[in-house]
Coordinates of C-alpha atoms in Angstrom, one line a residue:
M1 CA 0.0 0.0 0.0
H2 CA 1.2 3.5 -0.9
Y3 CA 0.0 6.8 0.5
V4 CA -0.6 10.4 -0.6
V5 CA -0.4 12.9 2.2
T6 CA -2.1 16.3 2.0
S7 CA -2.0 19.1 4.5
L8 CA -5.1 20.2 6.4
R9 CA -6.1 23.8 7.0
S10 CA -6.1 24.8 10.6
L11 CA -9.0 23.0 12.2
Y12 CA -9.5 25.6 14.8
R13 CA -11.9 27.6 12.5
M14 CA -14.6 27.5 15.1
A15 CA -17.2 29.6 13.4
E16 CA -16.7 27.9 10.0
Q17 CA -16.8 24.5 11.6
N18 CA -20.0 25.4 13.5
V19 CA -21.7 26.4 10.3
E20 CA -20.4 23.4 8.3
A21 CA -21.8 21.1 11.0
K22 CA -25.2 22.7 10.8
V23 CA -25.3 22.6 7.0
K24 CA -24.2 18.9 6.9
K25 CA -27.0 18.0 9.3
L26 CA -29.5 19.6 7.0
L27 CA -28.0 17.9 3.9
K28 CA -28.2 14.5 5.7
Q29 CA -31.7 15.2 6.8
D30 CA -32.8 16.1 3.3
K31 CA -30.7 13.3 1.8
I32 CA -29.0 15.6 -0.6
Q33 CA -25.7 14.5 -2.2
L34 CA -23.8 17.6 -3.4
W35 CA -21.4 15.6 -5.6
K36 CA -24.2 14.5 -7.8
A37 CA -26.4 16.3 -10.3
P38 CA -28.0 18.8 -10.2
Y39 CA -25.6 20.3 -7.7
T40 CA -22.5 19.1 -9.6
L41 CA -22.4 19.2 -13.4
D42 CA -20.1 17.7 -16.0
G43 CA -16.5 18.7 -15.4
Q44 CA -17.3 18.8 -11.7
Q45 CA -18.5 22.3 -12.0
P46 CA -21.2 23.5 -9.5
G47 CA -24.8 23.7 -10.6
D48 CA -25.0 27.4 -9.7
E49 CA -28.8 27.7 -9.9
H50 CA -29.6 24.7 -7.7
M51 CA -26.7 25.6 -5.3
Q52 CA -28.0 29.1 -4.9
E53 CA -31.6 28.0 -4.3
L54 CA -30.3 25.5 -1.7
A55 CA -28.2 28.3 0.0
E56 CA -31.2 30.6 0.2
R57 CA -33.4 27.9 1.7
Y58 CA -30.8 26.9 4.3
G59 CA -30.1 30.5 5.0
V60 CA -33.7 31.0 6.1
L61 CA -33.6 27.9 8.3
L62 CA -30.4 28.9 9.9
R63 CA -31.2 32.6 9.9
M64 CA -27.9 33.4 8.2
P65 CA -27.0 35.2 5.0
G66 CA -27.5 33.1 1.9
S67 CA -24.0 34.2 0.6
E68 CA -22.4 32.7 3.7
I69 CA -24.3 29.4 3.3
A70 CA -23.4 29.3 -0.4
G71 CA -19.7 29.4 0.5
T72 CA -20.1 26.7 3.0
L73 CA -22.0 24.5 0.6
E74 CA -19.3 24.9 -2.0
V75 CA -16.6 23.9 0.6
I76 CA -18.6 20.7 1.4
R77 CA -19.2 19.9 -2.3
V78 CA -15.5 20.2 -3.1
Q79 CA -14.6 18.0 -0.1
A80 CA -17.0 15.4 -1.2
L81 CA -15.7 15.4 -4.7
R82 CA -12.1 15.0 -3.5
R83 CA -13.1 12.2 -1.2
G84 CA -14.8 10.4 -4.1
Q85 CA -11.7 10.8 -6.3
R86 CA -9.5 9.4 -3.6
N87 CA -11.8 6.4 -3.0
Q88 CA -11.6 5.7 -6.7
T89 CA -7.8 6.0 -6.8
F90 CA -7.6 3.7 -3.8
R91 CA -9.7 1.0 -5.5
E92 CA -7.8 1.2 -8.8
T93 CA -4.2 1.7 -7.6
N94 CA -4.2 0.8 -3.9
M95 CA -2.9 4.3 -3.2
A96 CA -4.4 5.6 0.0
T97 CA -4.7 9.2 1.0
V98 CA -4.1 10.5 4.5
E99 CA -4.3 14.0 5.8
L100 CA -1.8 15.7 8.1
L101 CA -2.6 18.6 10.4
L102 CA 0.8 20.4 10.3
P103 CA 2.1 22.9 12.9
R104 CA 1.1 26.5 12.0
D105 CA 4.7 27.6 11.4
C106 CA 5.8 25.0 8.8
N107 CA 5.5 24.5 5.1
K108 CA 2.1 23.1 4.1
V109 CA 2.9 21.0 1.0
P110 CA 1.5 17.7 -0.3
V111 CA 3.7 14.8 0.4
H112 CA 3.8 11.5 -1.6
L113 CA 5.3 8.6 0.2
S114 CA 5.5 4.9 0.6
N115 CA 4.5 3.2 3.9
F116 CA 8.1 3.4 5.3
G117 CA 8.8 6.9 4.2
L118 CA 6.5 9.1 6.3
C119 CA 9.0 10.5 8.8
V120 CA 11.7 10.9 6.0
R121 CA 9.4 12.9 3.7
I122 CA 7.9 15.0 6.5
A123 CA 11.4 15.9 7.6
K124 CA 12.6 16.7 4.1
E125 CA 9.6 18.3 2.4
V126 CA 7.8 19.9 5.3
G127 CA 10.9 21.2 7.0
L128 CA 10.6 19.6 10.4
K129 CA 13.5 17.9 12.3
S130 CA 11.9 17.0 15.6
F131 CA 8.3 15.8 15.4
K132 CA 5.8 13.1 16.4
V133 CA 2.9 11.8 14.3
I134 CA -0.3 11.1 16.2
L135 CA -3.2 9.0 15.1
N136 CA -6.3 8.5 17.3
G137 CA -4.4 9.6 20.4
K138 CA -1.4 7.2 19.8
T139 CA 2.1 8.0 18.6
L140 CA 3.0 6.2 15.4
N141 CA 6.0 3.9 15.5
G142 CA 8.5 4.7 12.8
G143 CA 9.7 1.1 12.7
L144 CA 6.3 -0.3 11.7
R145 CA 4.3 -0.1 8.5
L146 CA 1.5 2.5 8.6
D147 CA -1.2 -0.1 7.8
Q148 CA 0.0 -2.1 10.8
Q149 CA -0.8 0.8 13.0
G150 CA -4.3 1.4 11.8
V151 CA -3.5 4.0 9.1
C152 CA -6.0 3.7 6.2
N153 CA -7.5 5.7 3.4
H154 CA -8.7 9.1 4.7
S155 CA -6.9 8.8 8.0
K156 CA -6.3 12.2 9.7
M157 CA -3.1 12.5 11.6
M158 CA -1.5 15.3 13.6
V159 CA 2.2 16.3 13.4
L160 CA 3.6 17.6 16.6
K161 CA 6.6 19.8 16.5
V162 CA 8.6 18.8 19.6
S163 CA 11.5 20.5 21.3
A164 CA 15.0 19.8 19.9
A165 CA 16.4 19.8 23.5
G166 CA 18.6 16.8 23.9
V167 CA 18.3 15.9 20.2
G168 CA 21.6 15.0 18.6
P169 CA 22.7 16.4 15.3
S170 CA 21.7 14.5 12.1
T171 CA 24.4 12.6 10.5
S172 CA 23.3 13.5 7.0
Q173 CA 20.6 15.4 5.1
D174 CA 20.1 13.0 2.2
G175 CA 16.7 11.9 3.4
S176 CA 17.7 8.2 3.7
D177 CA 15.9 5.7 5.8
A178 CA 19.0 5.5 8.1
T179 CA 18.8 9.2 8.7
A180 CA 15.1 8.9 9.5
A181 CA 15.7 6.2 11.9
S182 CA 18.3 8.3 13.6
Q183 CA 16.0 11.3 13.8
S184 CA 13.2 9.1 15.1
T185 CA 15.5 7.9 17.9
S186 CA 16.4 11.5 18.6
H187 CA 12.8 12.6 18.8
D188 CA 12.2 10.1 21.5
H189 CA 15.2 11.2 23.6
S190 CA 13.3 13.4 26.0
V191 CA 10.5 11.0 26.6
Q192 CA 13.0 8.1 27.0
R193 CA 15.0 10.0 29.6
T194 CA 11.9 10.8 31.5
H195 CA 10.8 7.2 31.2
R196 CA 14.1 5.8 32.4
G197 CA 14.3 8.2 35.3
F198 CA 10.9 7.2 36.7
Q199 CA 11.7 3.5 35.9
I200 CA 14.7 3.8 38.3
L201 CA 12.5 5.4 40.9
S202 CA 9.8 2.8 40.5
E203 CA 12.3 0.0 41.2
R204 CA 13.5 1.5 44.5
D205 CA 11.9 0.7 47.9
G206 CA 13.5 3.2 50.1
S207 CA 15.9 0.7 51.7
D208 CA 19.0 2.6 50.4
S209 CA 20.4 5.8 51.9
L210 CA 17.6 8.4 51.9
Q211 CA 20.0 11.3 51.5
T212 CA 21.6 9.9 48.3
T213 CA 18.9 7.7 46.9
P214 CA 15.4 9.2 46.7
F215 CA 12.5 6.9 46.0
L216 CA 8.8 7.3 45.2
E217 CA 5.9 5.9 47.3
V218 CA 2.4 5.4 46.0
A219 CA 0.0 6.5 48.8
D220 CA -3.8 7.1 49.1
Q221 CA -5.4 10.5 49.8
K222 CA -4.6 10.1 53.5
G223 CA -0.9 9.5 52.9
N224 CA -1.0 5.8 53.6
P225 CA 1.1 3.6 51.3
L226 CA -1.0 1.5 48.9
K227 CA -0.4 -2.2 48.8
I228 CA -0.6 -3.0 45.1
P229 CA 1.2 -5.7 43.0
H230 CA 4.8 -4.7 42.0
K231 CA 4.0 -4.7 38.2
E232 CA 1.0 -2.4 38.6
K233 CA 2.9 -0.2 41.0
K234 CA 5.7 0.2 38.5
A235 CA 3.3 1.0 35.7
L236 CA 1.5 3.5 37.9
I237 CA 4.7 5.3 38.9
L238 CA 5.7 5.5 35.3
A239 CA 2.3 6.8 34.2
M240 CA 2.1 9.4 37.0
G241 CA 5.7 10.5 36.4
L242 CA 5.2 11.0 32.7
H243 CA 2.0 12.8 33.5
E244 CA 3.7 15.2 35.9
K245 CA 6.4 15.9 33.2
G246 CA 3.7 16.6 30.7
R247 CA 1.9 19.0 33.1
A248 CA 5.2 20.8 33.8
L249 CA 5.6 21.3 30.0
M250 CA 2.0 22.5 29.8
K251 CA 2.8 25.2 32.3
R252 CA 5.6 26.3 30.0
K253 CA 3.2 26.5 27.1
R254 CA 5.1 23.7 25.3
H255 CA 1.9 21.8 24.4
D256 CA 3.5 19.7 21.6
D257 CA 6.2 18.3 24.0
A258 CA 3.6 17.9 26.7
L259 CA 1.2 15.9 24.6
C260 CA 4.0 13.4 23.7
H261 CA 4.6 12.7 27.4
L262 CA 0.9 12.6 28.2
L263 CA 0.2 10.0 25.5
Q264 CA 3.0 7.9 26.9
A265 CA 1.5 8.2 30.4
D266 CA -1.8 7.0 28.9
L267 CA -0.2 3.8 27.6
H268 CA 1.2 3.0 31.1
F269 CA -2.1 3.7 32.8
S270 CA -3.6 1.1 30.5
E271 CA -1.3 -1.5 32.2
C272 CA -2.9 -0.8 35.6
G273 CA -6.0 -2.8 36.6
S274 CA -9.4 -1.2 36.1
E275 CA -10.1 -1.5 39.8
L276 CA -7.0 0.7 40.6
L277 CA -7.9 3.2 37.9
G278 CA -11.5 3.4 39.2
A279 CA -10.2 4.3 42.7
V280 CA -8.0 7.3 41.8
D281 CA -8.7 10.5 39.8
N282 CA -5.3 10.6 38.2
Y283 CA -6.6 8.8 35.1
G284 CA -9.4 11.3 34.6
V285 CA -7.1 14.3 35.1
L286 CA -4.8 12.8 32.4
Q287 CA -7.6 12.5 29.9
L288 CA -8.6 16.1 30.6
D289 CA -5.0 17.3 30.2
I290 CA -4.7 15.5 26.8
V291 CA -7.8 17.2 25.4
W292 CA -6.7 20.6 26.8
C293 CA -3.5 20.1 24.8
Y294 CA -5.6 19.4 21.7
Q295 CA -7.4 22.7 22.0
A296 CA -4.2 24.6 22.7
L297 CA -2.7 23.1 19.5
E298 CA -5.9 24.1 17.6
A299 CA -6.5 20.4 16.6
L300 CA -9.7 19.4 18.5
S301 CA -11.5 18.0 15.5
C302 CA -8.4 16.4 14.0
L303 CA -8.5 13.6 16.5
D304 CA -11.8 11.9 17.0
D305 CA -10.9 10.6 20.4
G306 CA -11.3 14.0 22.2
R307 CA -15.0 13.3 23.0
E308 CA -14.2 9.8 24.2
R309 CA -11.5 11.1 26.5
L310 CA -13.8 13.7 28.0
R311 CA -16.4 10.9 28.6
L312 CA -13.7 8.8 30.4
A313 CA -12.7 11.8 32.5
E314 CA -16.2 12.5 33.6
D315 CA -16.9 8.9 34.4
C316 CA -13.6 8.8 36.4
F317 CA -14.5 11.9 38.4
L318 CA -18.0 10.6 39.2
R319 CA -16.7 7.2 40.4
C320 CA -14.0 8.8 42.5
Y321 CA -15.9 11.8 43.9
G322 CA -19.5 10.4 43.9
E323 CA -22.5 11.6 41.9
Q324 CA -22.9 14.6 44.2
Q325 CA -19.3 14.6 45.3
Q326 CA -20.3 13.0 48.6
R327 CA -17.4 10.6 48.6
L328 CA -15.0 13.5 48.2
L329 CA -16.7 15.4 50.9
M330 CA -16.4 12.5 53.3
I331 CA -12.6 12.1 52.6
K332 CA -11.5 15.7 52.4
G333 CA -14.3 17.6 54.1
N334 CA -14.9 20.0 51.2
T335 CA -15.3 19.9 47.4
G336 CA -14.4 23.4 46.3
R337 CA -10.9 22.7 45.1
E338 CA -11.8 19.8 42.8
E339 CA -14.5 21.9 41.1
V340 CA -11.8 23.5 38.8
L341 CA -11.6 20.1 37.1
F342 CA -15.4 20.2 36.3
L343 CA -15.0 23.8 35.1
R344 CA -12.3 22.7 32.6
L345 CA -14.4 19.6 31.7
H346 CA -17.6 21.5 30.9
L347 CA -15.6 24.2 29.1
L348 CA -14.1 21.6 26.7
Q349 CA -17.5 20.0 26.3
S350 CA -19.0 23.4 25.4
L351 CA -16.2 23.9 22.8
L352 CA -16.9 20.5 21.2
A353 CA -20.6 21.0 21.2
F354 CA -20.1 24.3 19.4
V355 CA -17.8 22.8 16.8
D356 CA -20.5 20.1 16.2
G357 CA -23.0 22.8 15.5
N358 CA -25.0 22.2 18.7
D359 CA -25.3 25.8 19.9
H360 CA -28.0 25.0 22.6
Q361 CA -25.8 22.3 24.3
A362 CA -22.7 24.6 24.0
Q363 CA -24.6 27.4 25.8
Q364 CA -25.8 25.0 28.5
Q365 CA -22.3 23.8 29.2
L366 CA -21.0 27.4 29.1
D367 CA -23.6 28.5 31.6
Q368 CA -22.3 25.9 34.1
V369 CA -18.7 27.0 33.4
E370 CA -19.5 30.6 34.1
L371 CA -21.3 29.7 37.4
L372 CA -18.2 27.7 38.5
Y373 CA -15.9 30.5 37.4
T374 CA -17.7 33.1 39.4
R375 CA -17.4 30.8 42.5
L376 CA -13.8 29.8 41.9
C377 CA -12.2 32.9 40.6
P378 CA -10.2 34.2 43.6
D379 CA -11.2 37.6 45.1
T380 CA -8.1 39.8 45.2
D381 CA -8.9 41.4 48.5
K382 CA -9.5 38.1 50.2
M383 CA -6.3 36.7 48.8
T384 CA -4.4 39.6 50.2
Q385 CA -5.9 39.1 53.7
L386 CA -4.8 35.5 53.8
M387 CA -1.3 36.3 52.3
V388 CA -0.8 38.9 55.0
L389 CA -1.3 36.1 57.6
G390 CA 1.7 34.4 56.1
F391 CA 0.0 31.9 53.7
S392 CA 1.3 31.5 50.2
E393 CA -0.7 32.5 47.1
R394 CA -1.3 28.9 46.3
E395 CA -2.6 28.2 49.8
A396 CA -4.8 31.3 49.8
R397 CA -6.3 30.4 46.4
L398 CA -7.1 26.8 47.2
G399 CA -8.3 27.6 50.7
L400 CA -10.8 30.2 49.5
R401 CA -12.1 27.8 46.8
A402 CA -12.5 25.0 49.4
C403 CA -14.4 27.3 51.8
H404 CA -16.4 29.1 49.1
G405 CA -14.8 32.4 49.7
D406 CA -15.0 32.5 53.5
V407 CA -11.7 34.1 54.7
H408 CA -11.9 32.9 58.3
E409 CA -12.8 29.3 57.4
A410 CA -10.1 29.3 54.8
A411 CA -7.5 30.4 57.3
M412 CA -8.6 27.6 59.7
L413 CA -8.6 25.1 56.9
I414 CA -5.1 26.0 55.7
S415 CA -3.7 25.9 59.3
N416 CA -5.3 22.4 59.9
Q417 CA -4.0 21.2 56.6
T418 CA -0.5 22.4 57.5
Q419 CA -0.6 20.5 60.7
R420 CA -1.9 17.3 59.0
E421 CA 0.8 17.7 56.4
E422 CA 3.5 17.9 59.1
L423 CA 2.1 14.7 60.7
R424 CA 2.2 13.0 57.3
Q425 CA 5.8 14.1 56.8
R426 CA 6.7 12.9 60.3
E427 CA 5.1 9.5 59.6
R428 CA 6.9 9.3 56.2
R429 CA 10.2 10.2 57.8
K430 CA 9.6 7.5 60.5
R431 CA 8.9 4.9 57.8
Q432 CA 12.0 5.9 55.9
Q433 CA 14.1 5.8 59.0
T434 CA 12.9 2.3 59.8
K435 CA 13.8 1.1 56.3
A436 CA 17.2 2.8 56.6
G437 CA 17.7 1.2 60.0
L438 CA 16.8 -2.3 58.7
A439 CA 19.3 -1.8 55.8
I440 CA 22.1 -0.9 58.3
L441 CA 21.3 -3.9 60.6
A442 CA 21.2 -6.2 57.5
E443 CA 24.6 -5.0 56.4
A444 CA 25.9 -5.7 59.8
G445 CA 24.9 -9.3 59.3
Y446 CA 21.6 -9.5 61.3
A447 CA 18.7 -11.5 60.0
A448 CA 15.8 -9.5 58.7
R449 CA 13.4 -10.8 61.4
D450 CA 15.9 -10.1 64.2
A451 CA 16.7 -6.7 62.9
A452 CA 13.0 -5.7 62.7
T453 CA 12.4 -7.0 66.2
A454 CA 15.4 -5.1 67.6
L455 CA 14.4 -1.9 65.8
E456 CA 10.9 -2.1 67.1
R457 CA 12.1 -2.6 70.7
A458 CA 14.5 0.3 70.3
D459 CA 11.7 2.5 68.9
G460 CA 13.6 3.1 65.7
N461 CA 16.9 4.0 67.3
V462 CA 19.6 2.1 65.4
D463 CA 22.2 2.4 68.1
Q464 CA 19.9 0.9 70.7
A465 CA 18.8 -1.7 68.2
F466 CA 22.4 -2.9 67.9
Q467 CA 22.5 -3.4 71.7
V468 CA 19.2 -5.2 71.6
S469 CA 20.4 -7.4 68.7
T470 CA 23.7 -8.1 70.6
L471 CA 21.8 -9.2 73.7
T472 CA 19.5 -11.3 71.6
S473 CA 22.5 -12.9 69.9
R474 CA 24.0 -13.7 73.3
V475 CA 20.8 -15.4 74.5
A476 CA 20.7 -17.3 71.2
A477 CA 24.3 -18.3 71.6
G478 CA 23.6 -19.6 75.1
R479 CA 20.7 -21.7 73.8
D480 CA 22.9 -23.0 71.0
H481 CA 25.6 -23.9 73.6
E482 CA 23.1 -26.1 75.4
L483 CA 22.3 -28.1 72.3
L484 CA 26.0 -28.4 71.6
Y485 CA 26.6 -29.7 75.1
L486 CA 23.9 -32.4 74.4
G487 CA 26.1 -33.6 71.5
F488 CA 24.3 -32.0 68.5
E489 CA 26.1 -30.4 65.6
R490 CA 26.2 -26.5 65.4
S491 CA 24.4 -26.1 62.0
P492 CA 21.4 -28.4 62.8
S493 CA 21.2 -26.8 66.3
E494 CA 20.9 -23.3 64.9
A495 CA 18.3 -24.5 62.3
A496 CA 16.3 -26.2 65.0
L497 CA 16.3 -23.1 67.2
A498 CA 15.3 -20.9 64.3
L499 CA 12.3 -23.3 63.5
T500 CA 11.1 -23.4 67.2
G501 CA 11.5 -19.7 67.9
G502 CA 14.5 -20.3 70.3
D503 CA 12.7 -23.0 72.4
V504 CA 15.5 -25.3 73.6
Q505 CA 13.2 -28.1 74.6
L506 CA 11.3 -28.2 71.3
A507 CA 14.5 -27.9 69.4
T508 CA 16.0 -30.8 71.3
E509 CA 12.9 -33.0 70.6
L510 CA 13.1 -32.0 66.9
L511 CA 16.7 -33.0 66.6
M512 CA 16.2 -36.3 68.5
D513 CA 13.2 -37.2 66.3
N514 CA 15.3 -36.7 63.2
R515 CA 18.6 -38.3 64.5
G516 CA 20.4 -35.0 65.0
A517 CA 19.3 -33.4 61.7
V518 CA 16.6 -31.0 60.6
P519 CA 14.4 -32.1 57.6
S520 CA 15.2 -30.2 54.5
A521 CA 11.5 -29.4 53.9
A522 CA 11.4 -27.7 57.3
T523 CA 14.6 -25.8 56.9
P524 CA 13.9 -22.0 56.8
P525 CA 15.1 -20.2 53.7
S526 CA 18.5 -18.6 54.2
E527 CA 18.5 -14.8 54.5
E528 CA 19.8 -13.4 51.3
E529 CA 22.6 -10.9 51.5
P530 CA 21.4 -7.4 50.8
S531 CA 22.2 -6.6 47.1
T532 CA 24.2 -3.6 46.5
S533 CA 24.1 -3.7 42.7
S534 CA 20.8 -1.7 42.5
S535 CA 22.0 0.9 45.0
S536 CA 25.3 1.3 43.3
T537 CA 23.6 1.6 40.0
G538 CA 21.2 4.1 41.5
R539 CA 24.1 6.2 42.8
S540 CA 26.1 6.2 39.6
S541 CA 26.4 9.5 37.9
P542 CA 24.1 8.9 34.8
S543 CA 21.3 7.5 37.0
C544 CA 21.6 10.3 39.5
E545 CA 21.4 12.8 36.7
L546 CA 18.2 11.1 35.3
V547 CA 16.6 10.9 38.7
N548 CA 17.4 14.5 39.7
E549 CA 16.1 15.6 36.3
V550 CA 12.7 14.0 36.6
L551 CA 12.3 14.9 40.2
E552 CA 12.5 18.6 39.2
D553 CA 9.1 18.2 37.6
I554 CA 7.5 16.5 40.6
P555 CA 5.4 19.1 42.4
H556 CA 6.1 19.6 46.1
H557 CA 2.3 19.8 46.9
E558 CA -0.1 17.0 46.2
D559 CA -2.8 19.4 45.2
D560 CA -0.7 21.1 42.6
Y561 CA -2.9 19.8 39.8
L562 CA -5.9 21.7 41.3
D563 CA -4.0 25.0 41.5
L564 CA -5.3 26.6 38.3
T565 CA -5.2 30.4 38.0
L566 CA -8.1 30.1 35.4
E567 CA -6.5 32.7 33.1
E568 CA -6.4 30.3 30.2
E569 CA -9.9 29.1 30.9
M570 CA -11.1 32.7 30.9
Q571 CA -9.6 33.3 27.4
L572 CA -11.4 30.3 26.0
I573 CA -14.7 31.3 27.8
N574 CA -14.6 34.6 26.0
T575 CA -13.8 33.0 22.7
I576 CA -16.7 30.6 22.9
K577 CA -19.0 33.4 24.1
T578 CA -18.1 35.6 21.2
H579 CA -18.8 32.9 18.7
L580 CA -22.0 31.8 20.4
A581 CA -23.3 35.4 20.5
R582 CA -22.7 35.8 16.8
S583 CA -24.4 32.4 16.0
L584 CA -27.4 33.0 18.3
A585 CA -27.8 36.6 16.9
H586 CA -28.5 35.0 13.5

């Protein structure tokens, strides 16, 4: 199969798309086919008389000027003719046509290519060096054929112009497949570094030195570590890490790069069980962020999965928070901060409804958005009052939203949250100190069970734990000596004492019943020496650089994803209002 690639116009023509959608609905309702007579004559010329009559009739129905409807009808007619020609070409020559939505600042030229030449020809003829190609919310793999990845006739794909940071220089400019493979590898450099950094973190358990080897812990909304299978935990950490990197890029307005990371995060979330995804809101927030990138890149209608992602986000929020957010209220005591997610959700739903030509639904969604915005937009004077008390801008904004603008309640809430956060940090430090203490005792040669017991008796103090362990060892040595005095060998004696919990009498009976030996099936597994390979790898210079690099994008506050200033949202609200006002005025 071969492909012809044509460039799309910017799909963010909101007003034009709105009118096109309305006209297409009328054409479908009336069963009119513009590519046939009498609307298209021989030579593919328009049937002016019938086209004008149709434009005037639809203009009355839509309360719009007939001249504007006539232009829209001609655009739809030409699109239908081109589609028919491409279908015929595909049947006769197996030459498929796909459409690319190219970045606004690159050359928009038709590209003819075979199935392996997509990246090569985009780089050469469109003038891009670092890019990704997205189809239905997934990044195309340059090493596979296009048809193997679901690319077919009339597929619409988006080309993302990604940052050249970390991208090595090309070895040649001849457009060879080898060069394309090299560029494709370079394009993945940033995502791969992020992926590897979080992979290192996902494999750590906190048993190494906490000062030199940071690790990540998956916790619930109360800060308690979640007990989940290792494979799912690893996938979850990778997904959350790539998501945070994407969000950091979104804040810097680098939506192309952000979308690449967010789509990779989506792949890793799919490796987690549905039960886990249904219990956390991270997955819903990710879907929302992906669609927000679509609108920022002016490509909402290029990828058809935007609506599906918004549906997934809404379902996720309803499961996590409850139909009336009652579950959220029970866990956190308030619901105000999470309402910014619903504001962004309804805003994107309003935009999609308008693009689909459904003005009524778009207005309904926008009305909800404006109500939420009025409630959530921070009052400058109240913000100042809280900041004078020593609270940060972030704390003031989130506190006021949680308490619906009540300054006194917000101050109390922030103070209580600070105290709870200090308690959480204290518990985390205690857990980390315990893990570090166990590692130290294990390195000194103590068995894991003995080390844990000693550390518990010493209330986490490693020095005292050593004394407890030494005393325990002396007691054990005394018991061992009794068995040796009775004539048993040292190794079976130690094994018997380990099996009987140090009970000399039971150990003696066990040895006598088995002629001085311990059955192999009953022998406890030997304590493995603590491995140092992972920690040494984690402390090596390249790994440290990767970990430190990805940790820079991890927010210090767990509610960072809720701290939206709503400035971008206000711009989109005004844009939709302007278009809706014009449309409704007709």
